PDB file of N, CA and C in Angstrom:
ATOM      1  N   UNK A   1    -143.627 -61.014 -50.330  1.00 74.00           N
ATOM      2  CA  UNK A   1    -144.223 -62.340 -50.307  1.00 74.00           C
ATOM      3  C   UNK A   1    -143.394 -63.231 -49.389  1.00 74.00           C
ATOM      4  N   UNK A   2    -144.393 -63.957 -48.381  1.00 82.00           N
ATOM      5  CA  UNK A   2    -143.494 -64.994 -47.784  1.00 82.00           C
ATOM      6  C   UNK A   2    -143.329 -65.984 -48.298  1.00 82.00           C
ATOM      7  N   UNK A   3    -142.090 -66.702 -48.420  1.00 84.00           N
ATOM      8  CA  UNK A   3    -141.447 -68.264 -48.860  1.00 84.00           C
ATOM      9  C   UNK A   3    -141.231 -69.264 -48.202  1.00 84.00           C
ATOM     10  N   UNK A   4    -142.624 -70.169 -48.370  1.00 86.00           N
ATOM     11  CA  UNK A   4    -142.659 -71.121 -47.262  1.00 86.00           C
ATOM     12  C   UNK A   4    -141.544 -72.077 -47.390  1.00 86.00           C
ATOM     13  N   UNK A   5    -141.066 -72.533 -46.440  1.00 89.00           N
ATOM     14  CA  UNK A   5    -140.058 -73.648 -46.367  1.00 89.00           C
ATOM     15  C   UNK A   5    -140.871 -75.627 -46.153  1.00 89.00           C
ATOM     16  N   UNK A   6    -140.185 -75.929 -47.382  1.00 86.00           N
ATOM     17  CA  UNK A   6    -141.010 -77.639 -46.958  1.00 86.00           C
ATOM     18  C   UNK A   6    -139.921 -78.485 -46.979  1.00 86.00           C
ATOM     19  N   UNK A   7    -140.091 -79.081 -45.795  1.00 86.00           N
ATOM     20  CA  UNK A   7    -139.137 -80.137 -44.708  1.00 86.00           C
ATOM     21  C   UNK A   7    -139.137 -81.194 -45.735  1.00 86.00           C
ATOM     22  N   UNK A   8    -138.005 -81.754 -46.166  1.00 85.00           N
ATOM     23  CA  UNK A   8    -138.423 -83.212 -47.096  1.00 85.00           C
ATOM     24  C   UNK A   8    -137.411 -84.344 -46.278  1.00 85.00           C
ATOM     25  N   UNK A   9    -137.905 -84.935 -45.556  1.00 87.00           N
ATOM     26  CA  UNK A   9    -137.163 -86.730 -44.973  1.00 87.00           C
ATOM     27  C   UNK A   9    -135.568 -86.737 -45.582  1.00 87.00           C
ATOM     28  N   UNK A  10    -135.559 -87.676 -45.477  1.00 90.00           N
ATOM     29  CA  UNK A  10    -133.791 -87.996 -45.640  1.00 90.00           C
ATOM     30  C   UNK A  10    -134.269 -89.525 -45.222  1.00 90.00           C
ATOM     31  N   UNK A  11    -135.404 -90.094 -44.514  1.00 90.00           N
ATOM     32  CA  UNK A  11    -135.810 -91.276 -44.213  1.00 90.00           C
ATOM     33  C   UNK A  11    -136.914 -91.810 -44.942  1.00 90.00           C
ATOM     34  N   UNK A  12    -136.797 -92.551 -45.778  1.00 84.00           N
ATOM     35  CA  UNK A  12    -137.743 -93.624 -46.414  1.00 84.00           C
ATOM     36  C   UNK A  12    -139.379 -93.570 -45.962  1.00 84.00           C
ATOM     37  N   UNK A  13    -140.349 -93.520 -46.463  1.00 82.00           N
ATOM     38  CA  UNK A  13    -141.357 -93.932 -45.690  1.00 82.00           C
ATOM     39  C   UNK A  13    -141.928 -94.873 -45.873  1.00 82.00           C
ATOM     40  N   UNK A  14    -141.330 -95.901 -46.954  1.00 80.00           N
ATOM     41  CA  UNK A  14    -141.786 -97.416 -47.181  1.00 80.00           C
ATOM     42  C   UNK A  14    -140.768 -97.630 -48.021  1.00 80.00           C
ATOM     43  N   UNK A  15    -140.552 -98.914 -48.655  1.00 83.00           N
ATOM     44  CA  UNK A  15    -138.783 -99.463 -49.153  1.00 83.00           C
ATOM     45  C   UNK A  15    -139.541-100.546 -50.065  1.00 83.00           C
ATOM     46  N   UNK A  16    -139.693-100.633 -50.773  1.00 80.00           N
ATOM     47  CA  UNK A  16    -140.020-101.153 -52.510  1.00 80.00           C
ATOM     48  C   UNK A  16    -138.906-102.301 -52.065  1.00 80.00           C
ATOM     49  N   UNK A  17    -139.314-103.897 -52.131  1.00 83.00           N
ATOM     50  CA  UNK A  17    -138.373-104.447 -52.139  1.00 83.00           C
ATOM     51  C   UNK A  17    -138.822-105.813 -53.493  1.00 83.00           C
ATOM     52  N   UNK A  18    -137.922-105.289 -54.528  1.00 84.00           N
ATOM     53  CA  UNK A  18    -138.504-105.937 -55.757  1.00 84.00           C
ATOM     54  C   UNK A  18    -137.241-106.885 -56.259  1.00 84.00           C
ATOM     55  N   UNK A  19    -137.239-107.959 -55.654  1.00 84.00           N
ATOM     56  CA  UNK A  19    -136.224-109.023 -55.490  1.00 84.00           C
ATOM     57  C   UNK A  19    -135.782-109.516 -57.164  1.00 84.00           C
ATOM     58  N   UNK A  20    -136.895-109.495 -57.962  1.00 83.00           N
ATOM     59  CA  UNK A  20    -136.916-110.438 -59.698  1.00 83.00           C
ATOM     60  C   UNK A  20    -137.250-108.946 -60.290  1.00 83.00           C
ATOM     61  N   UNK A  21    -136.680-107.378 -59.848  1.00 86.00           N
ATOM     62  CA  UNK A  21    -137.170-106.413 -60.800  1.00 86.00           C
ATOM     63  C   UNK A  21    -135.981-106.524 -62.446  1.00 86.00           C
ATOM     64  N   UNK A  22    -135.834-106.155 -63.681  1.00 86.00           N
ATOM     65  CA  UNK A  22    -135.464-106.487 -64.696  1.00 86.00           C
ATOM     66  C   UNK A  22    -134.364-105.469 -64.321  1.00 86.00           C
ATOM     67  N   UNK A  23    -133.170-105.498 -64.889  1.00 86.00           N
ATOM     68  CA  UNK A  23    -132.314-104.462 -64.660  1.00 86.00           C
ATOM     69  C   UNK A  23    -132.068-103.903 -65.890  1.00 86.00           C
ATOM     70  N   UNK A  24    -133.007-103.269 -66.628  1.00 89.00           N
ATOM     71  CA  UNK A  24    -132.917-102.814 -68.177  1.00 89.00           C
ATOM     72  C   UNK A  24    -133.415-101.518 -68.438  1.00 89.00           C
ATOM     73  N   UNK A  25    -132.819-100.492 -68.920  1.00 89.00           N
ATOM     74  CA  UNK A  25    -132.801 -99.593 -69.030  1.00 89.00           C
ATOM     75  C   UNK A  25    -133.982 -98.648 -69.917  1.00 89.00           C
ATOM     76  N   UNK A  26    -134.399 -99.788 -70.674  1.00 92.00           N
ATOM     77  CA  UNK A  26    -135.738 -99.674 -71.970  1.00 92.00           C
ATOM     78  C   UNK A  26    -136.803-100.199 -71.392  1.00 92.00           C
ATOM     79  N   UNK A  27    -136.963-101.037 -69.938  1.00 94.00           N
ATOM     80  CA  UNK A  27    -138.007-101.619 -70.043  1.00 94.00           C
ATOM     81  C   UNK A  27    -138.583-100.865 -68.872  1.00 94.00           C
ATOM     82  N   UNK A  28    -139.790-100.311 -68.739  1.00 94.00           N
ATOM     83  CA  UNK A  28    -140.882 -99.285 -68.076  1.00 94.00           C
ATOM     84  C   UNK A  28    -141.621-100.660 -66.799  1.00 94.00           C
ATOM     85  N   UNK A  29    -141.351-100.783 -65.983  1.00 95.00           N
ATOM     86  CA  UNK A  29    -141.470-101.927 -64.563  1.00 95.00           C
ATOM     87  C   UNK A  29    -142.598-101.418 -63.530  1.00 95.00           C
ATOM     88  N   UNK A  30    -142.653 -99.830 -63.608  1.00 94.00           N
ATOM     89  CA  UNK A  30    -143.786 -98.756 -62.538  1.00 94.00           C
ATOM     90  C   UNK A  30    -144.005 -98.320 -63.294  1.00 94.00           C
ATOM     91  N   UNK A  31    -145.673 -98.126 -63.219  1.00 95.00           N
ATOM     92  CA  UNK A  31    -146.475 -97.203 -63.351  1.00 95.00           C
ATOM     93  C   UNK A  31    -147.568 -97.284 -62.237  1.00 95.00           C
ATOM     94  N   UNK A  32    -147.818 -95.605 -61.280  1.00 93.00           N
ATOM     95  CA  UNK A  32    -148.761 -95.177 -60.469  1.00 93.00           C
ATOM     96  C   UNK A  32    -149.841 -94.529 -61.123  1.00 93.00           C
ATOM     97  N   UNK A  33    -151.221 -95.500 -60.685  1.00 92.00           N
ATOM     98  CA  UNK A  33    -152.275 -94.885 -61.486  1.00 92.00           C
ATOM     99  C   UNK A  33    -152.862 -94.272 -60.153  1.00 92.00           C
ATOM    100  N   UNK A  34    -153.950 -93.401 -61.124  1.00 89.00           N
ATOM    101  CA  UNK A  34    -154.624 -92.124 -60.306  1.00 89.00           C
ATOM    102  C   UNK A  34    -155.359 -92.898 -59.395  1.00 89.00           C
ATOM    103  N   UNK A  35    -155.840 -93.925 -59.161  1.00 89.00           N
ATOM    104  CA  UNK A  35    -156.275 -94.622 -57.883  1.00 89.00           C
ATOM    105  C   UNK A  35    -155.651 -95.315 -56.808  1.00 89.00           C
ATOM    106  N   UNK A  36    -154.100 -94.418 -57.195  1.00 90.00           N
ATOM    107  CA  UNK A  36    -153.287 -94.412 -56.173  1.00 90.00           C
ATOM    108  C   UNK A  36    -152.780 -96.676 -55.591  1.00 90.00           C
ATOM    109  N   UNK A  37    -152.745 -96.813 -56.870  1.00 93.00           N
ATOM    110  CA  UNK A  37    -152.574 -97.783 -57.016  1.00 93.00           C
ATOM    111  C   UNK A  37    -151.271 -98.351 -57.459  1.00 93.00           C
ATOM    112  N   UNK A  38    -150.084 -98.895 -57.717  1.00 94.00           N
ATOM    113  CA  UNK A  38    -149.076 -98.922 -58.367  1.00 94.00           C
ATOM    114  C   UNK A  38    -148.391-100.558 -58.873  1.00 94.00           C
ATOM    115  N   UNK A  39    -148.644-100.491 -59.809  1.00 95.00           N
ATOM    116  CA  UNK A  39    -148.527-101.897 -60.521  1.00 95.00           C
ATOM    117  C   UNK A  39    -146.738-101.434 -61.147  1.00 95.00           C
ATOM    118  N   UNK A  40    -146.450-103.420 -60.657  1.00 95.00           N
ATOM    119  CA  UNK A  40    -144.796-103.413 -60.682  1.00 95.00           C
ATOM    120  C   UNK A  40    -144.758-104.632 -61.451  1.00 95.00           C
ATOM    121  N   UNK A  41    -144.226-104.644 -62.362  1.00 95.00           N
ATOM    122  CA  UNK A  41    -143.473-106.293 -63.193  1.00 95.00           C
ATOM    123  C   UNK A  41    -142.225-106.744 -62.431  1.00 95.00           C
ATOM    124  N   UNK A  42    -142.395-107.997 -61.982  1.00 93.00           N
ATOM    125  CA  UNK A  42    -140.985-108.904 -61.601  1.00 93.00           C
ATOM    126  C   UNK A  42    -140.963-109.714 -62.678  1.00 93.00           C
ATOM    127  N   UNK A  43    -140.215-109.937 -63.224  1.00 89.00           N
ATOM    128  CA  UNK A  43    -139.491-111.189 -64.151  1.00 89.00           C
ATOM    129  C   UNK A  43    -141.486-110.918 -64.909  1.00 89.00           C
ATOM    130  N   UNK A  44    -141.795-112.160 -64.701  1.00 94.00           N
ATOM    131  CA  UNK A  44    -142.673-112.862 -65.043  1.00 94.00           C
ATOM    132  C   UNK A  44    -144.230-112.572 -64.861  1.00 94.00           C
ATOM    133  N   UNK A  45    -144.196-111.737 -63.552  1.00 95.00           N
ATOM    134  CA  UNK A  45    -145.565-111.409 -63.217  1.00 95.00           C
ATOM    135  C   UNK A  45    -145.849-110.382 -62.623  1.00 95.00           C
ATOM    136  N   UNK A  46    -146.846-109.587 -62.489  1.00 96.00           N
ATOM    137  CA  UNK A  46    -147.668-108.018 -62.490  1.00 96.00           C
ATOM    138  C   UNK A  46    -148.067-108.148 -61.196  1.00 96.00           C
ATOM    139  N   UNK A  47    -147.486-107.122 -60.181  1.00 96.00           N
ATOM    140  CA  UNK A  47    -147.890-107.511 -59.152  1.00 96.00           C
ATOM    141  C   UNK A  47    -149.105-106.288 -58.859  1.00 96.00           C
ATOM    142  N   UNK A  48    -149.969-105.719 -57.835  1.00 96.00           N
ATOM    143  CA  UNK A  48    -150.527-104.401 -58.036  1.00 96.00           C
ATOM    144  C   UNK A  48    -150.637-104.250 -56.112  1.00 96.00           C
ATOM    145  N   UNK A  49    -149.946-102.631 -55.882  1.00 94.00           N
ATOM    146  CA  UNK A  49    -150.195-102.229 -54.497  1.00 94.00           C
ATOM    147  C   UNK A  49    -150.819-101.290 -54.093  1.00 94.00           C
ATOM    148  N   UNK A  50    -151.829-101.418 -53.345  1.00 94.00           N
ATOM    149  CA  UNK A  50    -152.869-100.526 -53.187  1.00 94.00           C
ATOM    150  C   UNK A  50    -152.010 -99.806 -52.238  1.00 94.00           C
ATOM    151  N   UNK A  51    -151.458 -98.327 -52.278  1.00 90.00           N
ATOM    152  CA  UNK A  51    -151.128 -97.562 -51.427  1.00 90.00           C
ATOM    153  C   UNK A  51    -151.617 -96.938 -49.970  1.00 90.00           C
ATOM    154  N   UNK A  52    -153.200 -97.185 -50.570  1.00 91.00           N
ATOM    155  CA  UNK A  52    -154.616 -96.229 -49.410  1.00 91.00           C
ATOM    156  C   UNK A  52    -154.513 -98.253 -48.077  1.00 91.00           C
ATOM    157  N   UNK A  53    -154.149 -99.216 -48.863  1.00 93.00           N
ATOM    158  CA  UNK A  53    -154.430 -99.733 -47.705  1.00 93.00           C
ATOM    159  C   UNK A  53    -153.520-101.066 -47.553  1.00 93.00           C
ATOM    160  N   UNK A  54    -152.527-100.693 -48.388  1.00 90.00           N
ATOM    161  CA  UNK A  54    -151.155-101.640 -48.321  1.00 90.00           C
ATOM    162  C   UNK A  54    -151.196-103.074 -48.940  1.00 90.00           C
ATOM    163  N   UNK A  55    -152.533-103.518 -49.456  1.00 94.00           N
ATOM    164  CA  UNK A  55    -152.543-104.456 -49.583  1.00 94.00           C
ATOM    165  C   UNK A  55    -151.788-104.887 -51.154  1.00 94.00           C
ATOM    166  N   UNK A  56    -151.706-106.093 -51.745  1.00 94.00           N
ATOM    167  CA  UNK A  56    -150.498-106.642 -52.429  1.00 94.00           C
ATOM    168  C   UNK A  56    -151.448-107.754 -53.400  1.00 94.00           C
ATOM    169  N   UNK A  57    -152.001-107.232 -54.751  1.00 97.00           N
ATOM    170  CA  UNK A  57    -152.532-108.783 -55.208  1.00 97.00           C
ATOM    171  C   UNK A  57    -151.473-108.945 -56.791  1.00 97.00           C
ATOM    172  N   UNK A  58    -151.496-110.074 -57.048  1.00 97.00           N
ATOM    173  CA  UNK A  58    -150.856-110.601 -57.983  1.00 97.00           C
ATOM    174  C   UNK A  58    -151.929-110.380 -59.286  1.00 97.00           C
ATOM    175  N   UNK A  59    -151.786-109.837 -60.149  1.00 97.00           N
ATOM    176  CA  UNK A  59    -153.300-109.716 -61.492  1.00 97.00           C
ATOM    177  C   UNK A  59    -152.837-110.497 -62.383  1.00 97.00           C
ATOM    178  N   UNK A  60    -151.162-111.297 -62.897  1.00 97.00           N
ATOM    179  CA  UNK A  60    -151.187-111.576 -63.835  1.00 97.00           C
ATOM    180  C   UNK A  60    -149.411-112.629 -63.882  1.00 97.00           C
ATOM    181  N   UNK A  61    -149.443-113.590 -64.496  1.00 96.00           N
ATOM    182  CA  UNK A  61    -148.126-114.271 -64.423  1.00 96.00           C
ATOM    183  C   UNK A  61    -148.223-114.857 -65.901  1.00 96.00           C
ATOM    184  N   UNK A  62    -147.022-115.146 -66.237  1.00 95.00           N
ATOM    185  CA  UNK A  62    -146.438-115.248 -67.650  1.00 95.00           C
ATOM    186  C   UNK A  62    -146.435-116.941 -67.514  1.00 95.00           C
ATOM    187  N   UNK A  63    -146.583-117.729 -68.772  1.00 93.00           N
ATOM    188  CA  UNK A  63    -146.368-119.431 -67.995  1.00 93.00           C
ATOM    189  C   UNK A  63    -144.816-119.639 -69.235  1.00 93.00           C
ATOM    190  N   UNK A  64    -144.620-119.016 -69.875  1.00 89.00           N
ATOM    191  CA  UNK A  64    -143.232-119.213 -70.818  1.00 89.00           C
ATOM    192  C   UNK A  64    -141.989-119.135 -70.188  1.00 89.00           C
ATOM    193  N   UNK A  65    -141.020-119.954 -70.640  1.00 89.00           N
ATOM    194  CA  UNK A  65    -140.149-119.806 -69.744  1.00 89.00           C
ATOM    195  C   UNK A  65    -139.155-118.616 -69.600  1.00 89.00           C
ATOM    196  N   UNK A  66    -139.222-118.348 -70.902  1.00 91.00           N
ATOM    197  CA  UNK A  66    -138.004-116.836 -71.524  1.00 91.00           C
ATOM    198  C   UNK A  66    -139.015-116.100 -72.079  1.00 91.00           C
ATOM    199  N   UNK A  67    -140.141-115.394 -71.614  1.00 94.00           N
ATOM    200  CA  UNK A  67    -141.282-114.566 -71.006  1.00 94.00           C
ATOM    201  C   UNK A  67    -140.934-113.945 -70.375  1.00 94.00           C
ATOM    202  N   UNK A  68    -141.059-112.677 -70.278  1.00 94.00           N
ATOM    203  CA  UNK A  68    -140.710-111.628 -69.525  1.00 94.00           C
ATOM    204  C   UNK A  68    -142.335-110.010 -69.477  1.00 94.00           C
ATOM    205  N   UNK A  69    -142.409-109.631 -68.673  1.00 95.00           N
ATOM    206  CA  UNK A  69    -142.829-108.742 -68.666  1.00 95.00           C
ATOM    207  C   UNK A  69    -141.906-106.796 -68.718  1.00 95.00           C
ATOM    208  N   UNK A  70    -142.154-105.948 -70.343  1.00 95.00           N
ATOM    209  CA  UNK A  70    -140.915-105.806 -70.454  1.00 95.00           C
ATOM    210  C   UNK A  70    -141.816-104.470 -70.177  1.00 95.00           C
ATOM    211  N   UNK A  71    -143.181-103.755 -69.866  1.00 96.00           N
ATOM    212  CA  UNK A  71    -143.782-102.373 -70.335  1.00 96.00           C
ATOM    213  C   UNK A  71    -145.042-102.783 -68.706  1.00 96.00           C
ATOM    214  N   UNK A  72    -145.292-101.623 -68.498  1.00 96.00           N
ATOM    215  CA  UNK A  72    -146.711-102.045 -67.776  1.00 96.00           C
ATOM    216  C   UNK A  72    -147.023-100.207 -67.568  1.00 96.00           C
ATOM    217  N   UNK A  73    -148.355 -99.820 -68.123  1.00 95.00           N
ATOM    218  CA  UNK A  73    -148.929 -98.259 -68.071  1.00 95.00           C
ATOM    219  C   UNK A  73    -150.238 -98.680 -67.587  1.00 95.00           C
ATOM    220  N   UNK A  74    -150.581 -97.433 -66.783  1.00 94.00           N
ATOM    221  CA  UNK A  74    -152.139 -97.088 -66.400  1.00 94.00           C
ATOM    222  C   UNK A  74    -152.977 -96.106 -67.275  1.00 94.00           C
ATOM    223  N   UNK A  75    -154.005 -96.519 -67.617  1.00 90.00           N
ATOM    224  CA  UNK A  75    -154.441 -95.171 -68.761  1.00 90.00           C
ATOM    225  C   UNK A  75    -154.560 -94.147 -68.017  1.00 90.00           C
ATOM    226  N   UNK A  76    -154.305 -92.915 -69.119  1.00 80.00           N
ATOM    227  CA  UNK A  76    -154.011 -91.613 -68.311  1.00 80.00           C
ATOM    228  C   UNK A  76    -155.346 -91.304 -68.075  1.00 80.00           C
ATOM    229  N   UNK A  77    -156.719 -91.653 -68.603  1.00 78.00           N
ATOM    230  CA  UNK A  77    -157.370 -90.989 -67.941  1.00 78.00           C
ATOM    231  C   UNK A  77    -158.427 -90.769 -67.213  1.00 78.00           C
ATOM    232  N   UNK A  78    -157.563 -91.842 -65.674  1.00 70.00           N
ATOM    233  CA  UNK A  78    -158.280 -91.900 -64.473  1.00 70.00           C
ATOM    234  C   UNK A  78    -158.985 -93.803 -64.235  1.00 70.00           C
ATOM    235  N   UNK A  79    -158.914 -94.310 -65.073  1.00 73.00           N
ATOM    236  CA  UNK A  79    -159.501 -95.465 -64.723  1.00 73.00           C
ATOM    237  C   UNK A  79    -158.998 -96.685 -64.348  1.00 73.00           C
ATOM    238  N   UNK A  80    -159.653 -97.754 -64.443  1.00 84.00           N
ATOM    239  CA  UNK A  80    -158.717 -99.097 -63.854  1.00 84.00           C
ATOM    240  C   UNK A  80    -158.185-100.071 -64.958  1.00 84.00           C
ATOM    241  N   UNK A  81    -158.004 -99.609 -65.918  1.00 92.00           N
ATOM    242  CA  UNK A  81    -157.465-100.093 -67.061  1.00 92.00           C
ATOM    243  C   UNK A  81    -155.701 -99.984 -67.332  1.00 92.00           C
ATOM    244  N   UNK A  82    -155.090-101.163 -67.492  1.00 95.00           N
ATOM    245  CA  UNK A  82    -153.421-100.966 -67.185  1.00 95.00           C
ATOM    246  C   UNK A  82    -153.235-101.853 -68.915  1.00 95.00           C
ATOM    247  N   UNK A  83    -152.039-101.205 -69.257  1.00 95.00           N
ATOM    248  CA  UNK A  83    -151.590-101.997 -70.405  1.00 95.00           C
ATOM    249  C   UNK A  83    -150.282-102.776 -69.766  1.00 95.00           C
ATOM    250  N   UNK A  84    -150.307-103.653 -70.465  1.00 96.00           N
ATOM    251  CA  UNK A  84    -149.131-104.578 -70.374  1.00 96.00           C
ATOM    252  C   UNK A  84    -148.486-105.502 -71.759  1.00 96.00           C
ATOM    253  N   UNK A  85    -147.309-104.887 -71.913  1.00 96.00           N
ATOM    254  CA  UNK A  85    -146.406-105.200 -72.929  1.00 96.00           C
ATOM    255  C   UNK A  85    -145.353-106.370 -72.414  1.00 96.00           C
ATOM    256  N   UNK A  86    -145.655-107.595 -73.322  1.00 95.00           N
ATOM    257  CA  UNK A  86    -144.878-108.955 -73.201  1.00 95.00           C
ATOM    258  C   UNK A  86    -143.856-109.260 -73.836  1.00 95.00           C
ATOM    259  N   UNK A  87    -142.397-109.228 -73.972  1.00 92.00           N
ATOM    260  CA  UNK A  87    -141.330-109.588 -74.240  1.00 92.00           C
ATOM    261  C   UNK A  87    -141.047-111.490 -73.988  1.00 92.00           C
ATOM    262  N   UNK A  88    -140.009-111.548 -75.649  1.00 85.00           N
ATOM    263  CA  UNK A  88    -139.891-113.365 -75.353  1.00 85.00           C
ATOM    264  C   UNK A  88    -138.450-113.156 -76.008  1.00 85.00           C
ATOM    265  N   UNK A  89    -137.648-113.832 -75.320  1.00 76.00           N
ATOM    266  CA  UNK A  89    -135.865-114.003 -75.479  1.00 76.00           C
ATOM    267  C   UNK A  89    -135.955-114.731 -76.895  1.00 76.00           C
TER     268      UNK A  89
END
């Protein structure tokens, strides 16, 4: 049997730059859903990036002040439905 060889980068092919991401070890910030979509929590608000065409919309912001967004999942199966779990200091 031949053993194909696959080349993997050492160079980035896009750079996540998540300035307000939480630095906590319990709290779940990504989740990539199957529509190749990937919703990110900063501090306060849900951002969502369409991968297929780069674009960037905001779905959701917290108005509390010690509000946090601490969970964010895509249902596993296949649709456009995301949960989001809210944390308060």
């Amino acid at each position: 049997a031949v053993k194909s060889v696959r080349h993997i980068s050492s160079a980035p092919v896009r750079i996540l730059d998540a300035p307000e991401i939480l630095d906590d070890y319990y709290l779940n910030l990504m989740s990539w859903g199957s529509t190749n979509v990937l919703a990110i929590a900063l501090s306060q608000t849900l951002y969502l990036w369409d991968a297929s065409t780069s674009s960037i919309k905001e779905l959701m912001s917290l108005d509390g002040p010690d509000d946090y967004i601490s969970s964010v999942s895509w249902i596993q199966q296949g649709g456009s439905h995301i949960a989001v779990g809210i944390a308060s200091n």
